[in-house]
Coordinates of C-alpha atoms in Angstrom, one line a residue:
X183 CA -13.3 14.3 -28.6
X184 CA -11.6 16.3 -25.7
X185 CA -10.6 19.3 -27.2
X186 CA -7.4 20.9 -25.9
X187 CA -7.3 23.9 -23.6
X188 CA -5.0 27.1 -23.4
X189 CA -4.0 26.7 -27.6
X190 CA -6.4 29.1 -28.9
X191 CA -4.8 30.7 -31.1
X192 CA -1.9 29.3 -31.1
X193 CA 0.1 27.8 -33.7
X194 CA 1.3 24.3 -32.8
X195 CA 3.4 21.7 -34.6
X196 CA 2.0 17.5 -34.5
X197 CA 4.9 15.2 -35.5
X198 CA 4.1 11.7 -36.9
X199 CA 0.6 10.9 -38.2
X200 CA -0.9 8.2 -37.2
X201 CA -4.0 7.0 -35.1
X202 CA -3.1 9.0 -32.0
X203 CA -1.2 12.2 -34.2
X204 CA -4.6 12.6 -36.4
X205 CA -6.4 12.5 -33.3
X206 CA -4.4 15.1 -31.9
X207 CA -4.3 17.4 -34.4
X208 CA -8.4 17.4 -34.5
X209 CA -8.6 17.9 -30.6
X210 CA -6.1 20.7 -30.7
X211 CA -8.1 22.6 -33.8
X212 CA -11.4 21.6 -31.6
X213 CA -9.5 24.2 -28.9
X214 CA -8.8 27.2 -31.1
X215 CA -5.1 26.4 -32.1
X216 CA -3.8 26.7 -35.3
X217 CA -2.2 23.4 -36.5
X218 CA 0.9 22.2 -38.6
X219 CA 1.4 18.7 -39.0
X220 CA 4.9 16.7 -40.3
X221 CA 5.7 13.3 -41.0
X222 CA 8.8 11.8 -42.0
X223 CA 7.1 9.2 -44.4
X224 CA 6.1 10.5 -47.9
X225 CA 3.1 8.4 -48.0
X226 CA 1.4 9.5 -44.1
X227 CA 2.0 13.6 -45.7
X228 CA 0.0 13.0 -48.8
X229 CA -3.0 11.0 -46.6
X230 CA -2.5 14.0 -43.9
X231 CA -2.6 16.5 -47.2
X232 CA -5.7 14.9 -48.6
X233 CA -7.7 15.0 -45.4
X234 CA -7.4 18.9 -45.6
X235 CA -4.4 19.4 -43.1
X236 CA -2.1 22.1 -43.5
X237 CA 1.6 20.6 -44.1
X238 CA 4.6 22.4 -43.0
X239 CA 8.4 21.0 -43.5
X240 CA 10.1 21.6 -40.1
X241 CA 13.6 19.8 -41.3
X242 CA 15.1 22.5 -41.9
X243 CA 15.4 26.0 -40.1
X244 CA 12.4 28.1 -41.7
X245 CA 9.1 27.4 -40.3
X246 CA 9.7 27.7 -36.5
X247 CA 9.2 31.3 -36.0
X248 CA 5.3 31.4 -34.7
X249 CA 5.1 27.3 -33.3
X250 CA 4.5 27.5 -29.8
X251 CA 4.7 23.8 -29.0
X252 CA 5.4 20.6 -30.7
X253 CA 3.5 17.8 -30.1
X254 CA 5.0 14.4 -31.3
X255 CA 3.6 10.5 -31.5
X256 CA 5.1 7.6 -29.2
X257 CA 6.7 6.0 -31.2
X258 CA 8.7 8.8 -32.2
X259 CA 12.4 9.6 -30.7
X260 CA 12.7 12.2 -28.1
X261 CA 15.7 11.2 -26.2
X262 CA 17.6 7.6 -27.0
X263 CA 19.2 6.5 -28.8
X264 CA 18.7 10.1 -30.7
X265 CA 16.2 12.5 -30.4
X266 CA 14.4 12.5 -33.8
X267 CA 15.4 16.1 -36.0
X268 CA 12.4 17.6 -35.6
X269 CA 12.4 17.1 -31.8
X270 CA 16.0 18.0 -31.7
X271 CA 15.2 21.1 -33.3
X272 CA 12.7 21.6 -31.3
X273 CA 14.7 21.4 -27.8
X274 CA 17.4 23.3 -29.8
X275 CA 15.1 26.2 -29.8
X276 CA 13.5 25.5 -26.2
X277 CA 9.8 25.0 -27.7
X278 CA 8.2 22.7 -25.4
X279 CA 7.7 19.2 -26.6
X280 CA 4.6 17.1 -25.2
X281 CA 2.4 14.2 -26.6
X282 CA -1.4 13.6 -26.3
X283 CA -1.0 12.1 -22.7
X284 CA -0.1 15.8 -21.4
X285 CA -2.7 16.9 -23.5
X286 CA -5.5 14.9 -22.0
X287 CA -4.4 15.4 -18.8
X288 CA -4.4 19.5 -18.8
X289 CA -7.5 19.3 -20.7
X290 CA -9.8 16.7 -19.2
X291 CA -11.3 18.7 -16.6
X292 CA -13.9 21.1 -17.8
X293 CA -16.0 24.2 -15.4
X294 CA -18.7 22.1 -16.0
X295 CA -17.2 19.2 -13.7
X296 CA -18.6 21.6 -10.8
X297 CA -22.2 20.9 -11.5
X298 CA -21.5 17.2 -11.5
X299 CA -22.6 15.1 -7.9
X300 CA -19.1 12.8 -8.7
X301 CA -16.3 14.1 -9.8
X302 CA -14.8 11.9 -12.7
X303 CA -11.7 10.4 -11.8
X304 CA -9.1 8.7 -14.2
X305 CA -6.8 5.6 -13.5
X306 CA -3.7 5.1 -15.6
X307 CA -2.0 2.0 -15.6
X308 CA 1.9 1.5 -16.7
X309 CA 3.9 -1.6 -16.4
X310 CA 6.1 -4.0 -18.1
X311 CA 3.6 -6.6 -18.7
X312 CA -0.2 -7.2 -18.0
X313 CA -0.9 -3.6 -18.3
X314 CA -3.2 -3.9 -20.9
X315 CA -5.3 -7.3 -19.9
X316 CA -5.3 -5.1 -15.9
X317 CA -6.4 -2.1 -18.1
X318 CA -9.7 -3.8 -19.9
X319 CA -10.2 -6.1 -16.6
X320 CA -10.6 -2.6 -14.8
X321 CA -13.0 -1.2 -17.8
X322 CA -14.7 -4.2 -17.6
X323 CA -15.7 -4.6 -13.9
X324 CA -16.7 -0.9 -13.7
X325 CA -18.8 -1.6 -16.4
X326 CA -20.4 -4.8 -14.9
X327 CA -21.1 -2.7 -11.5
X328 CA -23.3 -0.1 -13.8
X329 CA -20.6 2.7 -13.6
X330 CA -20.1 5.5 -16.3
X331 CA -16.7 4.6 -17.9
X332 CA -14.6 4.9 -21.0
X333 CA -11.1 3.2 -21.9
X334 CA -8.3 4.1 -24.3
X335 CA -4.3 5.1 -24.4
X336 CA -2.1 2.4 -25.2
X337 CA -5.2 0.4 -25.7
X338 CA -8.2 1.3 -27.9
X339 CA -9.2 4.8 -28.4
X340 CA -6.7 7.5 -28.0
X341 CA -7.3 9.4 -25.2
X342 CA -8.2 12.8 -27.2
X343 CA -10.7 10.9 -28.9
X344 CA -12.5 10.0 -25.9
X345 CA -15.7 11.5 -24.7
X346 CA -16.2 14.4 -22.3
X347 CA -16.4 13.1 -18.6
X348 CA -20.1 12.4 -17.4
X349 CA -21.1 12.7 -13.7
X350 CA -19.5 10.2 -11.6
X351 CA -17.9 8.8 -14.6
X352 CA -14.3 6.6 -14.2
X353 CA -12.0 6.3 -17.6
X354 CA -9.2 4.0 -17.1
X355 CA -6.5 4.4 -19.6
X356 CA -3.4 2.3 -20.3
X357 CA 0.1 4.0 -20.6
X358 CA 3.2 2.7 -22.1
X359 CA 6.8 4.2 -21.1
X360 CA 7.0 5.7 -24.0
X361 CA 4.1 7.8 -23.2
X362 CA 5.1 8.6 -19.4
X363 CA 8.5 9.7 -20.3
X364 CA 7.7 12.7 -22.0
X365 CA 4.0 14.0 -20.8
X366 CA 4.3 17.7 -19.6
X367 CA 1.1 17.0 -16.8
X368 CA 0.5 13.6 -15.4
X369 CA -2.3 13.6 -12.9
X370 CA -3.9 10.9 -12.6
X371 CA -6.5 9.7 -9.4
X372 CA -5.3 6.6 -9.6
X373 CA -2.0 4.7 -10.5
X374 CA -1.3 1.0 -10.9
X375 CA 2.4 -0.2 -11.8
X376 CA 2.2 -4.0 -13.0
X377 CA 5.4 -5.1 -13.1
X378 CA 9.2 -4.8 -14.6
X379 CA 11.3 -6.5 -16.4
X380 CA 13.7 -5.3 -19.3
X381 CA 11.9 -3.7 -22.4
X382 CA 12.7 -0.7 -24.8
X383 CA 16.2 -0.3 -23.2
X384 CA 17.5 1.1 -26.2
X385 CA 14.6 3.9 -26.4
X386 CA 15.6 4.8 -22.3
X387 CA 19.0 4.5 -22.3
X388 CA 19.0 1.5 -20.0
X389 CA 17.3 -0.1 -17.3
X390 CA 17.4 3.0 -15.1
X391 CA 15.8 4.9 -17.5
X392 CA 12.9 2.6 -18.7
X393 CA 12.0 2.6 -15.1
X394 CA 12.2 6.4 -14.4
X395 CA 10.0 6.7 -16.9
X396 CA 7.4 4.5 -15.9
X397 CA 8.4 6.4 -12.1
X398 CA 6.8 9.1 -13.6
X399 CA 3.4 8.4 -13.7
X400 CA 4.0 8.4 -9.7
X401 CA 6.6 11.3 -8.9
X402 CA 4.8 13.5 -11.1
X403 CA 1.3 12.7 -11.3
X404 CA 0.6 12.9 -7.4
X405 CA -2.2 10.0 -7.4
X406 CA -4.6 10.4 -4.6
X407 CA -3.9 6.1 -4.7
X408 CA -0.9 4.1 -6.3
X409 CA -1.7 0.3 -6.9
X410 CA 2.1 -1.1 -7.0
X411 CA 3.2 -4.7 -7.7
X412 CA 6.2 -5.4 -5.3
X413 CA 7.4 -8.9 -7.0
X414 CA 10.4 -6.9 -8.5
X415 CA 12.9 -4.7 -6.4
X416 CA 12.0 -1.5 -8.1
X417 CA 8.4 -2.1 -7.4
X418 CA 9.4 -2.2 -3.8
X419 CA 11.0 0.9 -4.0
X420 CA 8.4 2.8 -5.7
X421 CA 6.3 2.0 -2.9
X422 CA 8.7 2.8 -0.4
X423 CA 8.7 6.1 -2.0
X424 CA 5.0 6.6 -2.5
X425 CA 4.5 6.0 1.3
X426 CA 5.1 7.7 4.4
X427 CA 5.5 4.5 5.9
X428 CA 4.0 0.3 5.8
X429 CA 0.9 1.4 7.7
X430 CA 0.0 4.3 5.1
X431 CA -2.9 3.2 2.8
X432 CA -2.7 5.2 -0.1
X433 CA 0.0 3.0 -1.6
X434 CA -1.8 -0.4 -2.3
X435 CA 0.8 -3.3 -2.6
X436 CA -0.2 -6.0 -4.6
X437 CA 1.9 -9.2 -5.3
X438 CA 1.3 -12.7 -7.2
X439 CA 3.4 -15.7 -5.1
X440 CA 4.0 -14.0 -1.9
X441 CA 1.9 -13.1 1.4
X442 CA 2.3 -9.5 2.1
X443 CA 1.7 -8.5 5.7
X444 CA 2.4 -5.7 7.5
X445 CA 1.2 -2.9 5.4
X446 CA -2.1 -0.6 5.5
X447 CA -3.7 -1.9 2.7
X448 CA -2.6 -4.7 0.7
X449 CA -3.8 -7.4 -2.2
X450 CA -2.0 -10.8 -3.2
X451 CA -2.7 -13.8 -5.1
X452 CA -1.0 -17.2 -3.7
X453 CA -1.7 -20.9 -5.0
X454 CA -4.4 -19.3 -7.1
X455 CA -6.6 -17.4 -4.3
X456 CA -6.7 -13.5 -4.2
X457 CA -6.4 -12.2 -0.4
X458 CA -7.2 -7.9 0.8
X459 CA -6.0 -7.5 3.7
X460 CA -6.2 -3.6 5.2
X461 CA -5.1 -2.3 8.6
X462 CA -4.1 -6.1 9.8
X463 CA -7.5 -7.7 8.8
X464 CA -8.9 -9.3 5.6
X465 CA -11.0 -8.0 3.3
X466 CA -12.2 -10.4 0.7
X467 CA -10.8 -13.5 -0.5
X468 CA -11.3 -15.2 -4.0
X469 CA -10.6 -18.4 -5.7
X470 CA -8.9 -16.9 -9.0
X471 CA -8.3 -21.6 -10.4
X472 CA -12.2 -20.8 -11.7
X473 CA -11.9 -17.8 -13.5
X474 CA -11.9 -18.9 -16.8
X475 CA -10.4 -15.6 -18.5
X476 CA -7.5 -15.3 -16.2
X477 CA -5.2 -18.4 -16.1
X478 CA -2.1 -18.2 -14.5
X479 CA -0.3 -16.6 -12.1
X480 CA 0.2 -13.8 -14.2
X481 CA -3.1 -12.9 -14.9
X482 CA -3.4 -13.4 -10.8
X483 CA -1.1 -10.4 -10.3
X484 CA -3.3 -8.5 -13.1
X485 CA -6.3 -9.6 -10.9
X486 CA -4.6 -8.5 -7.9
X487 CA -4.1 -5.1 -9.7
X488 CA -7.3 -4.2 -11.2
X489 CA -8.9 -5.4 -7.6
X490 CA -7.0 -2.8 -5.8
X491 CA -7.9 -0.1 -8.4
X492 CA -11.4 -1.0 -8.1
X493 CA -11.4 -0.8 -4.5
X494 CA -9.5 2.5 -5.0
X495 CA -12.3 4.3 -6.6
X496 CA -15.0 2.5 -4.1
X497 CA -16.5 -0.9 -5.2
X498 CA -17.4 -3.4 -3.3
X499 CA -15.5 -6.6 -3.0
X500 CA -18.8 -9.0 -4.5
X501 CA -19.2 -6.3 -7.5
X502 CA -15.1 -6.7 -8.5
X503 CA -15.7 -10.9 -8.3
X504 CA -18.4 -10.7 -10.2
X505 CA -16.9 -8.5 -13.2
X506 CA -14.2 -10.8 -12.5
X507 CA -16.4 -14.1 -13.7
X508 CA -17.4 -12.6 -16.4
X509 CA -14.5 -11.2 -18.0
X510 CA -13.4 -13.3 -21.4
X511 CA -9.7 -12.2 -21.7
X512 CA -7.9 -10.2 -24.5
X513 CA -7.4 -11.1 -27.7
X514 CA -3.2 -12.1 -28.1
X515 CA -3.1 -12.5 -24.4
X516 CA -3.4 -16.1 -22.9
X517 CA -5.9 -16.2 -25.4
X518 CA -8.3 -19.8 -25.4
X519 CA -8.6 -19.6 -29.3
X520 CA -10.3 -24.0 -29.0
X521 CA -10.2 -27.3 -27.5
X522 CA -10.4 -29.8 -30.1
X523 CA -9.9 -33.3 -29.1
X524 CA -8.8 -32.9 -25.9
X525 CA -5.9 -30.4 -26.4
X526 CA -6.1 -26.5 -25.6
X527 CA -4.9 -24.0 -28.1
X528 CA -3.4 -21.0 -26.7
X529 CA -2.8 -17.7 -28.3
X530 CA 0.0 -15.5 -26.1
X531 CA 1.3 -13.7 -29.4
X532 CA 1.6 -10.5 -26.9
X533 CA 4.8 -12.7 -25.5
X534 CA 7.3 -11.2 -27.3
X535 CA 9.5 -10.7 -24.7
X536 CA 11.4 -13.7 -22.4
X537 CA 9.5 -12.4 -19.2
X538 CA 6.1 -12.9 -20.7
X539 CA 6.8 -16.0 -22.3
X540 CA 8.0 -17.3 -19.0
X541 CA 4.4 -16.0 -17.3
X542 CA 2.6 -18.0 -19.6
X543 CA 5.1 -21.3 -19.6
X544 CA 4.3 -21.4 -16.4
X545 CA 0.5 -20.7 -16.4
X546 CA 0.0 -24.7 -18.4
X547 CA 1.1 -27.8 -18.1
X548 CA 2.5 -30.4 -21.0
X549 CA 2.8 -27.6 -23.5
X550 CA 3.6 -27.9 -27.2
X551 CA 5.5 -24.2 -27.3
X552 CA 5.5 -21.9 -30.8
X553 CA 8.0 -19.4 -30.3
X554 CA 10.7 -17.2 -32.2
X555 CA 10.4 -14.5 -35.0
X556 CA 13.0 -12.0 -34.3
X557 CA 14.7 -12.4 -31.3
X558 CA 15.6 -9.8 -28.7
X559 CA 19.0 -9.6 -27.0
X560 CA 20.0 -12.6 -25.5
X561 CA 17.2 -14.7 -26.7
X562 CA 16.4 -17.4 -24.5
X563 CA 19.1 -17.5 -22.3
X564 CA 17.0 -16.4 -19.3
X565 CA 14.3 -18.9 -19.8
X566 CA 17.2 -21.6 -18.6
X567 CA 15.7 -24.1 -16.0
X568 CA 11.9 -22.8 -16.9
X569 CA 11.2 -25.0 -19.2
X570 CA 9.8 -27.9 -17.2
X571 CA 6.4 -28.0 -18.5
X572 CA 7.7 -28.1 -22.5
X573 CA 7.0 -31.3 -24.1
X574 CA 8.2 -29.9 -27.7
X575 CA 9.2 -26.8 -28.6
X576 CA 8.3 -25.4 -32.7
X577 CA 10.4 -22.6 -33.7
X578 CA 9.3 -20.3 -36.5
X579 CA 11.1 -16.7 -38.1
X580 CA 14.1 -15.2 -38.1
X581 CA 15.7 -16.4 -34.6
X582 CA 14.4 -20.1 -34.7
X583 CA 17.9 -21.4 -35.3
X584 CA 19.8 -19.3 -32.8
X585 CA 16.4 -20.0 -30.3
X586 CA 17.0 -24.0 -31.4
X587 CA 20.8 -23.5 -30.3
X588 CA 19.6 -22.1 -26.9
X589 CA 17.0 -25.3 -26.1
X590 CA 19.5 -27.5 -25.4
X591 CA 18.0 -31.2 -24.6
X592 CA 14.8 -30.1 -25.0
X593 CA 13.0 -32.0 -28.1
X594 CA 12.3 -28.8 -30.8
X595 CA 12.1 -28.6 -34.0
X596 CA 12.4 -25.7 -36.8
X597 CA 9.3 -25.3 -38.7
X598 CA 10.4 -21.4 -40.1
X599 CA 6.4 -20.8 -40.6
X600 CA 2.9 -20.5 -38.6
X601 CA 1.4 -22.9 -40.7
X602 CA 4.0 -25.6 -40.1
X603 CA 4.0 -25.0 -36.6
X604 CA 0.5 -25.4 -36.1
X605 CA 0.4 -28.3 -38.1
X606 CA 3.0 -30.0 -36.8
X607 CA 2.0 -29.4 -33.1
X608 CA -2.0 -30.1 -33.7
X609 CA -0.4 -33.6 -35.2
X610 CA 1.6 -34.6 -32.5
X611 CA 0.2 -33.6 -29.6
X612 CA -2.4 -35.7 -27.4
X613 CA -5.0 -35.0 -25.0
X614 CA -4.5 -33.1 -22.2
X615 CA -1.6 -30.8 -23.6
X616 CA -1.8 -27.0 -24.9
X617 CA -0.6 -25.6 -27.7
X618 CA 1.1 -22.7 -27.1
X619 CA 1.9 -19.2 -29.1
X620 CA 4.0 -17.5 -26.7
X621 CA 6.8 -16.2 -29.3
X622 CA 9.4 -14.4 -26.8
X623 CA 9.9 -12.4 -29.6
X624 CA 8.8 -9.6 -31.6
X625 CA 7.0 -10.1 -34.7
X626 CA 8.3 -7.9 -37.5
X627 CA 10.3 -10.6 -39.0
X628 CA 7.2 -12.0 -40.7
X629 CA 4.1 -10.0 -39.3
X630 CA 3.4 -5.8 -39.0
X631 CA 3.1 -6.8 -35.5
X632 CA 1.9 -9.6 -33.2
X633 CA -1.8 -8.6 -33.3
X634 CA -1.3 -10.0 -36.9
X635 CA 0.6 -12.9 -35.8
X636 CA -1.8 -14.1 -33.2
X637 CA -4.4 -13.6 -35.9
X638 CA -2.8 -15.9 -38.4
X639 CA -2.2 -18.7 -35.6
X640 CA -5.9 -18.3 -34.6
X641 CA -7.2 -18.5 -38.5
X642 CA -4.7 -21.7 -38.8
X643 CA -6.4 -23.0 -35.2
X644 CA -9.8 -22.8 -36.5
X645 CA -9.4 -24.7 -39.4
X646 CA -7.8 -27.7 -37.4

C-alpha cells in the first residue's frame, strides 16, 4: 500500500466503493486522515459498514462542514452528462475533488527515494485502444530484462495498493480517460498515447473532450518522454505540441502502416516489421509475423509503443525483442483460446467498440465473425467496405438484428446466444479459418462485462 501524504489529520470524503474506493480509503487512513465513505447503492454501504468504515450521508447539506477533500471512483460522474450530487455538492462548496490517480501521484515519492542509486520512475499509458495489452507488454519486458517493476491502474492492482518504490524500480500503470480527466497531479516520467477513436463521448461531452482528457496526461504531467501514436490527426497534434520541433527527441512518434522519417527519434511497424530510427539512422529492426502473442497490425502499433517506452527508461533493443518473444497476450484481447482441426479460435471480447473490431478483422484472414450485444451509436455503419476477410458473420444480443440490417450481402446469421454462435460457427467452418469473438459492442446486454463474455466463449471453445 502507498499511503497518502499531506491528509493527516484531515477529514476526507471517498465516493463509490468499490475495488479502487476501498483501496483508497485504506491508503488515505495509512496517511493519518480521517475518512468518510458514501455510496449510492444500499448494498456497497452495508459491505463498506461491515468492514468497520465509518458512513456518512453527504446527499443532503449536513455533513460538509470539516471534509477537506472528496475523493470519488471512475466510474463515477464529475462532469457529463451531470456531475453526480455528491460531486456537485462538492464543487458547489469549492472542496477539491480528486481520484486515486492524483493521489498516487502526490504520494509516490517518499525521502527515502534519496538513498536509492535509481530513482523509480513511473510510465502511464492512455489511449483509445491497446492501452492495456501495451501496458502488460511494458510490465512484461521489464520483467524479462531482471528490472524491479510493478503494474496496476486501469489494469490489475489499483495503484494505492501497490508497493512502495524499490531502488531502480519502474511501475508502469495503465490510465483510462476517465481517470486523466480529473487527477489533481499527473506526473508521470513517461507517457505513451496509443491511439483515438470515439469512446465515452457522452461522459466528455464530445470528441473534444474525450481527447482533452486523455491531453492531460501530457499538458499536465510534464513527462521527461511522451511515446505518441501519430496514425490519427489528434495524435499528430499532440506531438506537435509536446515538441519543440521534428528533430527534438523527447517526443517518440510511433506509428503502425506508415514510415515515419524526419523526426529525432521515431518507431514504426510496416508489413509486419518494427523499425527505430533516431537522429536519421536506425536503431533496431524486428520481424513482429513471428511473435506469436501479438498478431496483427494492431498489436504492431502496441509493439511499437511499449518499444519506445522501454527504450525511454534505457533497455537495450535485444532485451525489448526478447520480452517481446516471450510475451503470451491478454486474456479478451486477440486471445488464441485453440486450434482444433485446423481452425483458430479467437477471443477479442475487449472489441466492443467498431474501431477494435475493425483492428482485429483485419489482423486474420477467412474469419467466421461473433459480434453484437448491445450496440453503440451507429453500430456498424463504419465497418462498411472492411469486411473483406468475413466468410459468415454470427450475431448474438440485443443489437444482432439492427447489426444483421447493417451486413448487407454478407452471409450472417442471428444466433441471439454464445452457445449458438459457437456452435454454429465450430460446425461450419473448415480448416484454415478463425473463429472470431470481436463483439463491436458492449456487453451488458447479457454479461456484467466482456471479461465475462470472453470467458463464456472460451468455456464453450474448450469443450468443442
Amino acid at each position: 500500500m502507498i499511503p497518502v501524504q499531506g491528509v493527516n489529520g484531515q477529514t476526507i470524503a471517498v465516493l463509490g466503493l468499490g475495488r479502487s474506493g476501498r483501496a483508497t480509503a485504506a491508503a488515505l487512513a495509512a496517511g493519518g486522515a480521517r475518512v468518510v465513505v458514501w455510496d449510492d447503492g444500499h448494498d456497497a454501504r452495508l459491505n463498506a459498514e461491515a468492514e468497520g468504515l465509518e458512513l456518512r450521508d453527504l446527499t443532503g447539506a449536513a455533513g460538509w462542514d470539516d471534509i477537506a477533500a472528496l475523493i470519488t471512483s471512475p466510474g463515477i460522474p464529475h462532469l457529463y452528462p451531470h456531475p453526480n450530487p455528491v460531486i456537485a455538492a462538492a464543487l458547489q462548496r469549492g472542496i477539491p475533488v480528486d481520484n486515486d490517480i492524483g493521489l498516487f501521484f502526490r504520494s509516490f515519492a517518499t525521502p527515502e527515494w534519496q538513498d536509492f542509486d535509481v530513482t523509480p520512475r513511473v510510465i502511464a499509458v492512455t489511449g483509445s485502444n491497446g492501452k492495456s495489452t501495451t501496458t502488460a507488454l511494458i510490465h512484461h519486458v521489464l520483467d524479462s530484462a531482471g528490472r524491479p517493476c510493478q503494474m496496476g491502474g486501469n489494469i490489475g492492482t489499483g495503484v494505492l495498493s501497490l508497493d512502495p518504490a524499490q531502488d531502480g524500480e519502474v511501475v508502469v500503470i495503465e490510465l483510462s480517460s476517465y481517470q486523466t480527466e480529473l487527477a489533481r497531479a499527473l506526473t508521470p516520467d513517461v507517457a505513451v498515447f496509443t491511439n483515438l477513436s470515439p469512446d465515452h463521448l457522452d461522459r466528455h461531452g464530445g470528441p473534444g473532450g474525450y481527447f482533452a482528457a486523455k491531453r492531460r496526461l501530457f499538458s499536465e504531467g510534464g513527462p521527461d518522454r511522451c511515446v505518441i501514436g501519430v496514425d490519427e490527426v489528434e495524435g499528430r497534434f499532440l506531438a506537435n505540441q509536446m515538441g519543440q520541433g521534428p528533430g527534438d527527441d523527447r517526443v517518440i512518434r510511433i506509428s503502425s502502416g506508415q514510415k515515419l522519417d524526419g523526426f529525432g527519434w521515431s518507431v514504426f511497424a510496416r508489413k509486419g516489421f518494427l523499425t527505430e530510427t533516431r537522429k536519421g539512422r536506425q536503431m533496431a529492426s524486428v520481424d513482429l509475423r513471428q511473435i506469436a502473442g501479438l498478431p496483427g497490425a494492431h498489436n504492431h502499433q502496441n509493439a511499437c509503443a511499449a518499444w519506445a517506452a522501454c527504450r525511454g527508461v534505457g533497455l537495450a533493443p535485444r532485451q525489448i525483442e526478447a520480452g517481446f518473444r516471450t510475451f503470451a497476450g491478454l486474456p479478451h484481447r486477440s486471445q488464441t483460446v485453440r486450434e482444433l482441426n485446423g481452425v483458430r479460435y479467437v477471443n477479442d471480447s475487449k472489441a466492443t467498440n467498431v474501431d477494435a473490431a475493425r483492428q482485429a478483422l483485419q489482423a486474420f484472414t477467412r474469419i467466421r465473425w461473433i459480434a453484437g450485444g448491445l450496440g453503440k451509436e451507429g453500430g456498424l455503419t463504419d465497418l462498411a467496405g472492411q469486411m473483406g476477410n468475413v466468410v459468415k458473420a454470427y450475431l448474438i444480443g440485443h443489437s444482432a438484428r439492427e447489426f444483421a440490417l447493417q451486413l448487407g450481402a454478407i452471409p450472417h446469421e442471428v444466433v441471439e446466444t454464445m452457445a449458438e454462435a459457437v456452435a454454429r460457427a465450430h460446425a461450419e467452418a473448415e480448416p484454415g479459418e478463425t473463429v472470431l469473438l470481436a463483439p463491436a459492442a458492449a456487453s451488458f446486454d447479457q454479461y456484467p462485462d466482456f471479461e465475462k463474455r470472453g470467458d463464456d466463449f472460451v468455456a464453450r471453445v474448450n469443450t468443442l
